[in-house]
Short mmCIF file of C-alpha atoms in Angstrom, two decimals:
data_model
loop_
_atom_site.label_atom_id
_atom_site.label_comp_id
_atom_site.label_asym_id
_atom_site.label_seq_id
_atom_site.Cartn_x
_atom_site.Cartn_y
_atom_site.Cartn_z
CA MET A 1 -7.76 -31.22 -48.31
CA ASP A 2 -5.43 -33.43 -46.35
CA LYS A 3 -5.72 -34.38 -42.73
CA GLU A 4 -3.15 -31.90 -41.42
CA ALA A 5 -4.79 -28.97 -43.19
CA GLY A 6 -8.13 -30.01 -41.74
CA ARG A 7 -6.66 -30.07 -38.26
CA ILE A 8 -5.19 -26.59 -38.71
CA LEU A 9 -8.41 -25.19 -40.09
CA LYS A 10 -10.28 -26.68 -37.16
CA ALA A 11 -7.81 -25.01 -34.78
CA ALA A 12 -8.35 -21.67 -36.53
CA VAL A 13 -12.13 -21.99 -36.33
CA VAL A 14 -11.90 -22.97 -32.66
CA ALA A 15 -9.65 -19.96 -32.02
CA ILE A 16 -12.07 -17.56 -33.70
CA ALA A 17 -15.07 -19.08 -31.93
CA ALA A 18 -13.34 -19.00 -28.54
CA ALA A 19 -12.24 -15.41 -29.11
CA ALA A 20 -15.77 -14.39 -30.12
CA LEU A 21 -17.19 -16.12 -27.04
CA ILE A 22 -14.71 -14.43 -24.70
CA LEU A 23 -15.36 -11.06 -26.33
CA ILE A 24 -19.16 -11.30 -26.37
CA THR A 25 -19.68 -12.82 -22.95
CA LEU A 26 -16.93 -11.13 -20.96
CA ILE A 27 -14.88 -8.35 -22.52
CA LEU A 28 -17.53 -6.35 -24.39
CA PRO A 29 -19.90 -6.28 -21.37
CA ALA A 30 -17.11 -5.38 -18.93
CA GLU A 31 -15.24 -2.89 -21.09
CA PHE A 32 -17.85 -1.40 -23.42
CA ASP A 33 -21.23 -1.85 -21.72
CA PHE A 34 -22.34 -4.03 -24.64
CA ASP A 35 -24.10 -7.11 -23.33
CA PRO A 36 -26.06 -8.93 -26.09
CA LEU A 37 -26.41 -12.22 -24.18
CA GLY A 38 -26.92 -10.74 -20.72
CA THR A 39 -23.86 -12.58 -19.42
CA GLY A 40 -22.30 -9.36 -18.14
CA GLN A 41 -25.42 -8.67 -16.10
CA ALA A 42 -25.53 -12.25 -14.82
CA LEU A 43 -21.88 -12.22 -13.74
CA GLY A 44 -22.04 -8.70 -12.38
CA ILE A 45 -19.23 -7.46 -14.62
CA LEU A 46 -21.36 -5.21 -16.80
CA GLY A 47 -19.78 -1.78 -17.09
CA LEU A 48 -16.93 -2.85 -14.80
CA SER A 49 -14.25 -0.69 -16.31
CA GLY A 50 -16.49 2.19 -17.25
CA SER A 51 -14.17 2.68 -20.18
CA ALA A 52 -17.02 3.83 -22.38
CA PRO A 53 -16.95 7.38 -21.10
CA LYS A 54 -20.29 8.84 -20.20
CA THR A 55 -20.51 11.98 -22.22
CA VAL A 56 -23.93 12.81 -20.89
CA SER A 57 -25.09 12.10 -17.38
CA GLN A 58 -28.66 13.06 -16.54
CA GLN A 59 -29.19 14.84 -13.24
CA ASP A 60 -32.45 14.79 -11.31
CA THR A 61 -31.71 17.79 -9.09
CA ASN A 62 -32.45 21.37 -10.11
CA TYR A 63 -29.72 23.38 -11.74
CA GLN A 64 -28.22 26.04 -9.46
CA GLU A 65 -25.75 28.87 -9.76
CA ASP A 66 -23.86 30.39 -6.89
CA ALA A 67 -21.22 33.07 -6.43
CA ILE A 68 -19.68 34.20 -3.19
CA GLN A 69 -16.76 36.25 -1.94
CA PHE A 70 -14.71 35.76 1.22
CA ILE A 71 -12.10 38.03 2.72
CA LEU A 72 -9.59 36.21 4.85
CA GLN A 73 -7.32 38.12 7.19
CA PRO A 74 -3.94 36.47 7.93
CA TYR A 75 -4.54 33.10 9.61
CA GLU A 76 -8.28 33.22 9.07
CA SER A 77 -10.02 30.30 7.45
CA VAL A 78 -13.41 29.46 5.98
CA GLU A 79 -15.19 26.36 4.76
CA TYR A 80 -17.81 26.46 2.05
CA LYS A 81 -19.62 23.32 1.00
CA TYR A 82 -22.50 22.18 -1.17
CA ARG A 83 -25.04 19.50 -0.50
CA LEU A 84 -24.68 17.05 -3.38
CA LYS A 85 -26.24 13.67 -3.96
CA LYS A 86 -24.02 10.83 -5.13
CA ASP A 87 -23.01 11.29 -8.81
CA SER A 88 -24.29 14.86 -8.87
CA SER A 89 -21.76 17.28 -10.22
CA LEU A 90 -20.82 20.91 -10.23
CA ILE A 91 -18.42 23.08 -12.17
CA PHE A 92 -16.32 25.52 -10.18
CA SER A 93 -13.89 28.36 -10.51
CA TRP A 94 -12.23 30.25 -7.69
CA LYS A 95 -9.65 33.01 -7.71
CA ALA A 96 -7.76 34.49 -4.80
CA SER A 97 -5.77 37.71 -4.59
CA GLY A 98 -2.91 35.72 -3.08
CA ALA A 99 -1.92 32.09 -2.57
CA VAL A 100 -4.11 30.30 -0.03
CA THR A 101 -4.00 26.81 1.42
CA PHE A 102 -7.00 24.82 0.22
CA GLU A 103 -8.52 21.42 0.60
CA LEU A 104 -11.41 20.12 -1.46
CA HIS A 105 -13.15 17.49 0.62
CA GLY A 106 -16.46 15.83 1.33
CA GLU A 107 -18.32 14.62 4.39
CA PRO A 108 -20.64 11.68 3.72
CA ASP A 109 -24.20 11.75 5.07
CA GLY A 110 -24.38 9.59 8.15
CA GLY A 111 -20.60 9.43 8.42
CA PRO A 112 -18.77 9.63 11.75
CA GLU A 113 -18.66 13.06 13.37
CA GLY A 114 -15.90 15.14 11.85
CA PHE A 115 -15.06 12.54 9.20
CA ALA A 116 -14.04 14.01 5.85
CA GLU A 117 -12.57 12.55 2.71
CA SER A 118 -9.99 14.74 1.02
CA PHE A 119 -10.03 14.99 -2.78
CA SER A 120 -7.53 17.71 -3.52
CA ILE A 121 -5.14 19.67 -1.40
CA GLY A 122 -2.58 22.37 -2.06
CA LYS A 123 -1.57 26.01 -2.01
CA ARG A 124 -2.60 28.13 -4.98
CA ASP A 125 -4.37 31.30 -5.94
CA TYR A 126 -6.97 29.73 -8.19
CA GLY A 127 -8.85 26.53 -8.86
CA ASN A 128 -10.94 25.53 -11.88
CA GLY A 129 -12.66 22.27 -12.58
CA THR A 130 -15.57 19.96 -12.26
CA PHE A 131 -16.52 17.89 -9.27
CA THR A 132 -18.71 14.80 -9.18
CA ALA A 133 -19.74 13.65 -5.72
CA PRO A 134 -18.50 10.11 -4.99
CA PHE A 135 -21.12 9.86 -2.21
CA SER A 136 -24.11 11.84 -0.91
CA GLY A 137 -23.08 14.50 1.56
CA ILE A 138 -21.59 17.96 1.73
CA HIS A 139 -18.66 18.70 -0.51
CA GLY A 140 -16.55 21.81 -0.80
CA TRP A 141 -13.48 23.78 0.15
CA PHE A 142 -11.52 24.72 3.18
CA TRP A 143 -9.40 27.82 2.59
CA GLU A 144 -6.86 29.28 4.94
CA ASN A 145 -4.77 32.38 4.54
CA ARG A 146 -1.31 31.66 5.93
CA GLY A 147 0.20 34.81 4.45
CA THR A 148 0.72 38.18 6.03
CA ASP A 149 -1.79 40.14 3.91
CA ALA A 150 -5.56 39.89 3.66
CA VAL A 151 -6.74 37.74 0.74
CA THR A 152 -9.98 37.98 -1.19
CA ILE A 153 -11.39 34.76 -2.62
CA ASP A 154 -14.09 34.75 -5.29
CA LEU A 155 -15.89 31.47 -5.89
CA THR A 156 -18.34 30.82 -8.72
CA THR A 157 -20.08 27.50 -9.19
CA ALA A 158 -22.90 26.01 -11.17
CA GLY A 159 -24.30 22.57 -10.69
CA PHE A 160 -26.83 20.25 -9.14
CA TYR A 161 -26.61 20.98 -5.44
CA SER A 162 -29.50 21.68 -3.09
CA ALA A 163 -27.86 23.85 -0.43
CA ALA A 164 -24.69 25.75 0.39
CA LEU A 165 -23.13 25.76 3.84
CA LYS A 166 -20.64 28.28 5.16
CA PHE A 167 -18.56 27.36 8.21
CA ARG A 168 -16.77 30.32 9.72
CA ASP A 169 -15.66 31.25 13.22
CA GLY A 170 -17.59 28.33 14.68
CA PHE A 171 -20.87 29.26 12.99
CA VAL A 172 -22.70 27.37 10.29
CA ASP A 173 -24.73 29.33 7.80
CA GLU A 174 -26.89 27.13 5.59
CA LYS A 175 -28.31 28.68 2.47
CA SER A 176 -31.06 26.74 0.76
CA LEU A 177 -30.87 27.09 -2.96
CA ASP A 178 -33.55 26.66 -5.55
CA ASN A 179 -34.19 28.32 -8.85
CA SER A 180 -36.54 30.97 -7.45
CA THR A 181 -33.98 32.50 -5.10
CA GLN A 182 -30.95 33.62 -7.06
CA ALA A 183 -27.74 33.40 -5.09
CA ASN A 184 -25.86 36.60 -4.29
CA MET B 1 19.74 -10.23 -26.75
CA ILE B 2 22.40 -12.89 -26.29
CA ALA B 3 22.56 -11.72 -22.70
CA ALA B 4 18.82 -12.31 -22.42
CA TYR B 5 19.25 -15.76 -23.91
CA ARG B 6 22.10 -16.59 -21.54
CA CYS B 7 20.07 -15.31 -18.64
CA GLY B 8 17.22 -17.63 -19.62
CA LEU B 9 19.67 -20.50 -20.03
CA TYR B 10 21.22 -19.80 -16.66
CA LEU B 11 17.89 -19.64 -14.92
CA SER B 12 16.75 -22.85 -16.57
CA LYS B 13 19.72 -24.62 -15.02
CA HIS B 14 19.25 -23.07 -11.61
CA PRO B 15 15.71 -23.74 -10.45
CA ARG B 16 16.04 -21.59 -7.34
CA ALA B 17 16.60 -18.51 -9.43
CA TRP B 18 13.02 -19.07 -10.62
CA MET B 19 11.60 -17.72 -7.42
CA VAL B 20 13.51 -14.47 -7.72
CA ALA B 21 12.69 -14.28 -11.41
CA GLY B 22 9.02 -14.87 -10.68
CA MET B 23 8.95 -12.05 -8.17
CA LEU B 24 10.70 -9.71 -10.58
CA LEU B 25 8.26 -10.66 -13.31
CA ALA B 26 5.29 -10.01 -11.04
CA LEU B 27 6.55 -6.55 -10.13
CA PRO B 28 5.43 -4.64 -13.23
CA VAL B 29 2.09 -6.46 -13.16
CA ILE B 30 1.52 -5.40 -9.56
CA CYS B 31 2.62 -1.87 -10.36
CA SER B 32 0.32 -1.60 -13.36
CA ALA B 33 -2.62 -3.15 -11.54
CA HIS B 34 -3.09 0.24 -9.97
CA ASN B 35 -3.57 2.42 -12.99
CA ILE B 36 -0.79 4.96 -12.89
CA SER B 37 -0.82 5.92 -16.53
CA ALA B 38 -2.72 9.14 -15.83
CA ASP B 39 -0.06 10.11 -13.31
CA ASN B 40 2.63 9.20 -15.84
CA ALA B 41 0.99 11.47 -18.39
CA ARG B 42 0.89 14.37 -15.97
CA PHE B 43 4.53 13.82 -15.09
CA VAL B 44 5.66 13.63 -18.71
CA GLU B 45 3.64 16.66 -19.72
CA GLY B 46 5.44 18.63 -17.03
CA ILE B 47 8.75 17.86 -18.72
CA ASP B 48 10.16 20.58 -20.93
CA GLY B 49 13.48 19.51 -22.36
CA PRO B 50 15.51 16.33 -22.57
CA ALA B 51 14.68 13.77 -19.88
CA ILE B 52 16.48 10.52 -20.56
CA ALA B 53 15.59 8.46 -17.51
CA PRO B 54 11.83 9.12 -17.37
CA PHE B 55 11.34 8.31 -21.05
CA MET B 56 13.52 5.21 -20.84
CA TYR B 57 11.49 4.05 -17.90
CA LEU B 58 8.21 4.66 -19.73
CA GLY B 59 9.46 2.77 -22.79
CA ALA B 60 10.56 -0.20 -20.70
CA LYS B 61 7.32 -0.16 -18.74
CA HIS B 62 5.23 -0.09 -21.88
CA MET B 63 7.06 -3.10 -23.28
CA VAL B 64 7.14 -5.19 -20.12
CA THR B 65 3.43 -4.58 -19.45
CA GLY B 66 2.41 -4.66 -23.13
CA TYR B 67 0.97 -8.13 -23.56
CA ASP B 68 0.33 -7.59 -27.29
CA HIS B 69 4.05 -7.11 -27.96
CA LEU B 70 4.92 -9.95 -25.60
CA LEU B 71 2.51 -12.42 -27.22
CA PHE B 72 3.93 -11.58 -30.63
CA LEU B 73 7.49 -12.09 -29.37
CA LEU B 74 6.45 -15.39 -27.82
CA GLY B 75 5.07 -16.47 -31.20
CA VAL B 76 8.22 -15.34 -32.99
CA ILE B 77 10.67 -17.26 -30.82
CA PHE B 78 8.39 -20.22 -30.13
CA PHE B 79 10.17 -22.52 -32.56
CA LEU B 80 13.53 -20.73 -32.67
CA TYR B 81 16.12 -22.92 -31.04
CA ARG B 82 19.40 -21.33 -32.00
CA ALA B 83 20.59 -18.17 -30.27
CA ARG B 84 21.63 -16.79 -33.66
CA ASP B 85 18.12 -17.14 -35.07
CA ILE B 86 16.57 -15.56 -31.99
CA LEU B 87 19.00 -12.67 -32.27
CA LEU B 88 18.28 -12.24 -35.98
CA PHE B 89 14.49 -12.24 -35.66
CA VAL B 90 14.46 -10.01 -32.60
CA THR B 91 16.83 -7.61 -34.36
CA LEU B 92 14.51 -7.45 -37.39
CA PHE B 93 11.56 -6.78 -35.09
CA THR B 94 13.54 -4.12 -33.24
CA LEU B 95 14.64 -2.49 -36.48
CA GLY B 96 11.06 -2.42 -37.73
CA HIS B 97 9.50 -0.90 -34.66
CA SER B 98 12.33 1.58 -34.11
CA ILE B 99 11.91 3.01 -37.62
CA THR B 100 8.21 3.71 -37.25
CA LEU B 101 8.48 4.78 -33.62
CA MET B 102 11.03 7.47 -34.48
CA THR B 103 9.51 8.66 -37.74
CA GLY B 104 5.94 8.32 -36.48
CA VAL B 105 6.51 10.71 -33.60
CA LEU B 106 8.85 13.08 -35.44
CA LEU B 107 6.64 13.40 -38.53
CA GLU B 108 3.55 13.52 -36.32
CA VAL B 109 1.98 10.64 -38.22
CA ASN B 110 -1.62 10.48 -37.12
CA VAL B 111 -2.91 6.95 -37.00
CA ASN B 112 -5.76 5.65 -34.93
CA ALA B 113 -4.35 3.85 -31.88
CA TYR B 114 -7.21 1.32 -31.86
CA LEU B 115 -6.73 0.34 -35.50
CA ILE B 116 -3.00 -0.03 -35.06
CA ASP B 117 -3.52 -2.14 -31.95
CA ALA B 118 -6.03 -4.26 -33.89
CA ILE B 119 -3.34 -4.90 -36.53
CA ILE B 120 -0.91 -5.76 -33.72
CA GLY B 121 -3.50 -8.26 -32.48
CA MET B 122 -3.62 -9.73 -35.99
CA SER B 123 0.17 -9.99 -35.96
CA VAL B 124 -0.20 -12.41 -33.04
CA VAL B 125 -2.80 -14.38 -35.02
CA TYR B 126 -0.49 -14.44 -38.04
CA LYS B 127 2.49 -15.72 -36.08
CA ALA B 128 0.50 -18.40 -34.26
CA PHE B 129 -1.07 -19.56 -37.54
CA GLU B 130 2.36 -19.70 -39.12
CA ASN B 131 3.68 -21.67 -36.14
CA ILE B 132 1.11 -24.40 -36.75
CA ASP B 133 2.13 -24.33 -40.43
CA GLY B 134 -1.26 -23.00 -41.44
CA PHE B 135 -0.22 -20.96 -44.47
CA ARG B 136 1.60 -23.81 -46.14
CA GLN B 137 -0.83 -26.58 -45.27
CA VAL B 138 -4.12 -24.75 -45.79
CA PHE B 139 -3.35 -22.05 -48.33
CA ALA B 140 -0.25 -23.57 -49.91
CA ILE B 141 1.59 -20.27 -49.57
CA GLN B 142 4.61 -19.43 -47.54
CA PHE B 143 5.64 -15.98 -46.44
CA ASN B 144 9.22 -15.09 -45.75
CA ALA B 145 9.21 -15.18 -41.96
CA LYS B 146 12.01 -12.62 -41.71
CA VAL B 147 10.24 -10.12 -43.95
CA ALA B 148 7.00 -10.68 -42.02
CA VAL B 149 8.56 -10.06 -38.61
CA PHE B 150 10.12 -6.86 -39.98
CA ILE B 151 6.82 -5.61 -41.46
CA PHE B 152 4.86 -6.41 -38.30
CA GLY B 153 7.69 -4.70 -36.41
CA LEU B 154 6.82 -1.56 -38.39
CA PHE B 155 3.21 -1.79 -37.16
CA HIS B 156 4.27 -2.43 -33.58
CA GLY B 157 6.43 0.70 -33.85
CA LEU B 158 3.45 2.74 -35.03
CA GLY B 159 1.57 1.43 -31.99
CA LEU B 160 4.44 2.57 -29.77
CA ALA B 161 4.40 5.96 -31.52
CA THR B 162 0.67 6.44 -30.83
CA LYS B 163 1.30 5.68 -27.14
CA LEU B 164 4.05 8.29 -26.98
CA GLN B 165 1.94 10.79 -28.93
CA GLU B 166 -0.84 10.49 -26.32
CA PHE B 167 1.39 12.57 -24.10
CA ALA B 168 1.48 16.22 -25.03
CA LEU B 169 5.19 16.16 -25.81
CA SER B 170 7.26 19.28 -25.69
CA SER B 171 9.28 19.91 -28.86
CA GLU B 172 12.14 20.82 -26.55
CA GLY B 173 14.50 17.83 -26.46
CA LEU B 174 12.06 15.72 -28.50
CA VAL B 175 14.65 13.64 -30.32
CA THR B 176 16.53 12.84 -27.12
CA ASN B 177 13.27 11.84 -25.47
CA ILE B 178 12.11 9.60 -28.32
CA VAL B 179 15.50 7.92 -28.48
CA SER B 180 15.36 7.43 -24.70
CA PHE B 181 11.88 5.94 -25.00
CA ASN B 182 13.12 3.67 -27.79
CA ILE B 183 16.10 2.48 -25.74
CA GLY B 184 13.72 1.86 -22.84
CA VAL B 185 11.53 -0.21 -25.15
CA GLU B 186 14.52 -2.36 -26.12
CA LEU B 187 15.58 -2.79 -22.50
CA GLY B 188 12.05 -3.79 -21.56
CA GLN B 189 11.98 -6.16 -24.51
CA ALA B 190 15.26 -7.77 -23.40
CA ILE B 191 13.90 -8.23 -19.88
CA ALA B 192 10.64 -9.69 -21.17
CA LEU B 193 12.47 -11.95 -23.62
CA ALA B 194 14.66 -13.28 -20.85
CA PHE B 195 11.58 -14.45 -18.98
CA ILE B 196 9.84 -15.84 -22.06
CA LEU B 197 13.01 -17.76 -22.97
CA LEU B 198 13.37 -18.94 -19.43
CA VAL B 199 9.97 -20.59 -19.55
CA LEU B 200 10.39 -21.86 -23.13
CA LEU B 201 13.79 -23.41 -22.47
CA GLN B 202 12.49 -25.20 -19.40
CA TRP B 203 9.47 -26.40 -21.27
CA ARG B 204 11.36 -27.58 -24.35
CA GLN B 205 13.28 -30.07 -22.22
CA ARG B 206 10.04 -31.85 -21.49
CA GLU B 207 8.07 -34.10 -23.74
CA SER B 208 4.96 -32.01 -23.25
CA PHE B 209 6.43 -29.29 -25.46
CA GLN B 210 6.02 -31.23 -28.70
CA ASN B 211 2.64 -32.54 -27.62
CA HIS B 212 1.24 -29.17 -26.62
CA ALA B 213 2.90 -26.84 -29.09
CA PHE B 214 -0.07 -27.02 -31.46
CA VAL B 215 -2.62 -26.33 -28.73
CA THR B 216 -0.48 -23.54 -27.29
CA ASN B 217 -0.35 -21.81 -30.66
CA THR B 218 -4.11 -22.25 -31.01
CA PHE B 219 -4.43 -20.42 -27.67
CA LEU B 220 -2.02 -17.79 -28.93
CA MET B 221 -4.18 -17.36 -32.03
CA THR B 222 -7.25 -17.04 -29.79
CA ALA B 223 -5.52 -14.37 -27.74
CA GLY B 224 -4.67 -12.54 -30.96
CA PHE B 225 -8.30 -12.61 -32.09
CA VAL B 226 -9.44 -11.40 -28.66
CA LEU B 227 -6.97 -8.50 -28.79
CA THR B 228 -8.11 -7.62 -32.29
CA GLY B 229 -11.80 -7.74 -31.36
CA TYR B 230 -11.18 -5.71 -28.24
CA GLN B 231 -9.37 -3.00 -30.17
CA LEU B 232 -11.95 -2.93 -32.97
CA ALA B 233 -14.71 -2.53 -30.36
CA GLY B 234 -12.71 0.33 -28.91
CA TYR B 235 -12.40 1.86 -32.37
CA MET B 236 -16.15 1.64 -32.96
CA TRP B 237 -17.45 2.63 -29.54
CA VAL B 238 -14.97 4.81 -27.70
#
């Protein structure tokens, strides 16, 4: 093998080695949670992108089910929220007999008085989905009927919350939930 | 493509234009830093019927922000000095990827996006290895560079098709939308080429170009291997 070929082969080997090093120490830990050398942990980039989707996430709170109905007269509103720890989730479905204004939001524990983070806002007559709490606190819906007819809203949820709170007409009604007391 | 070449030539003679060019180049990077692809998908899936501008935009965006395509193009034109050669090779690449983009989506060809992207990564490795004369010197073989760029163009087109297929496309106005996406891809490619040429033409005037060409292509090869490994990991684990 002549000198030039040797130089090229060396370049190819260097390229493969450098690529393997970059992949193993940086990209695989950051993108795929695969960290054979512990470099991802050491650099704090392990699981950075979270691109390996978590199909299963274990929850340490008891499983709950809840169903509730509200009747809103024109220009009445109600808030209904669940106490969820960070990363706890629930699955929800609500249907209304007419379009209502809604806002799905959360209030972090220990946050400033009246502070809420909005996650979803709109005007519809239904909502289906899953919700995973980005922080510990109370999370749920504000509904308002801005129409001219009374609207009935039916909400069904299941998930890993510890309490449900209803805010209506200036009153707060907290309902503690555990498996022994089935929700209405 | 001649326009892109001229643009690069112009900019190389007018250093001040660099600043503007740099800002323009940074724009898509800044835009894509905040991941908007999920919003794009929602927008596209809401479309029912022909929508020329949105699909053209998406095609251009995919090309301008698609570093795998850009690295391959960089490899292809690295040692092409004449405008005619650049035009010829880029046309072959365009022809290749347009064929598979159109047929891939229309015939609903189902290929794994990760595997295709891994092959695209290997196309970068191939081109860089060819640029340092690896095939001739080490293996004593020589591929026809024009045929190779066309064949890899076919794979790049399949990659583009998988990206477009990720959107739940409506069959209403499908052909118009694919053609629009394809035209957008070519526009994005022309824009990206203009900037690549701009840098290359500047660099070629300096002595460092000859000295560093080998190392640069070794880096390019490294990038190709990284892309390939990244996509294969995605294929295995995602």
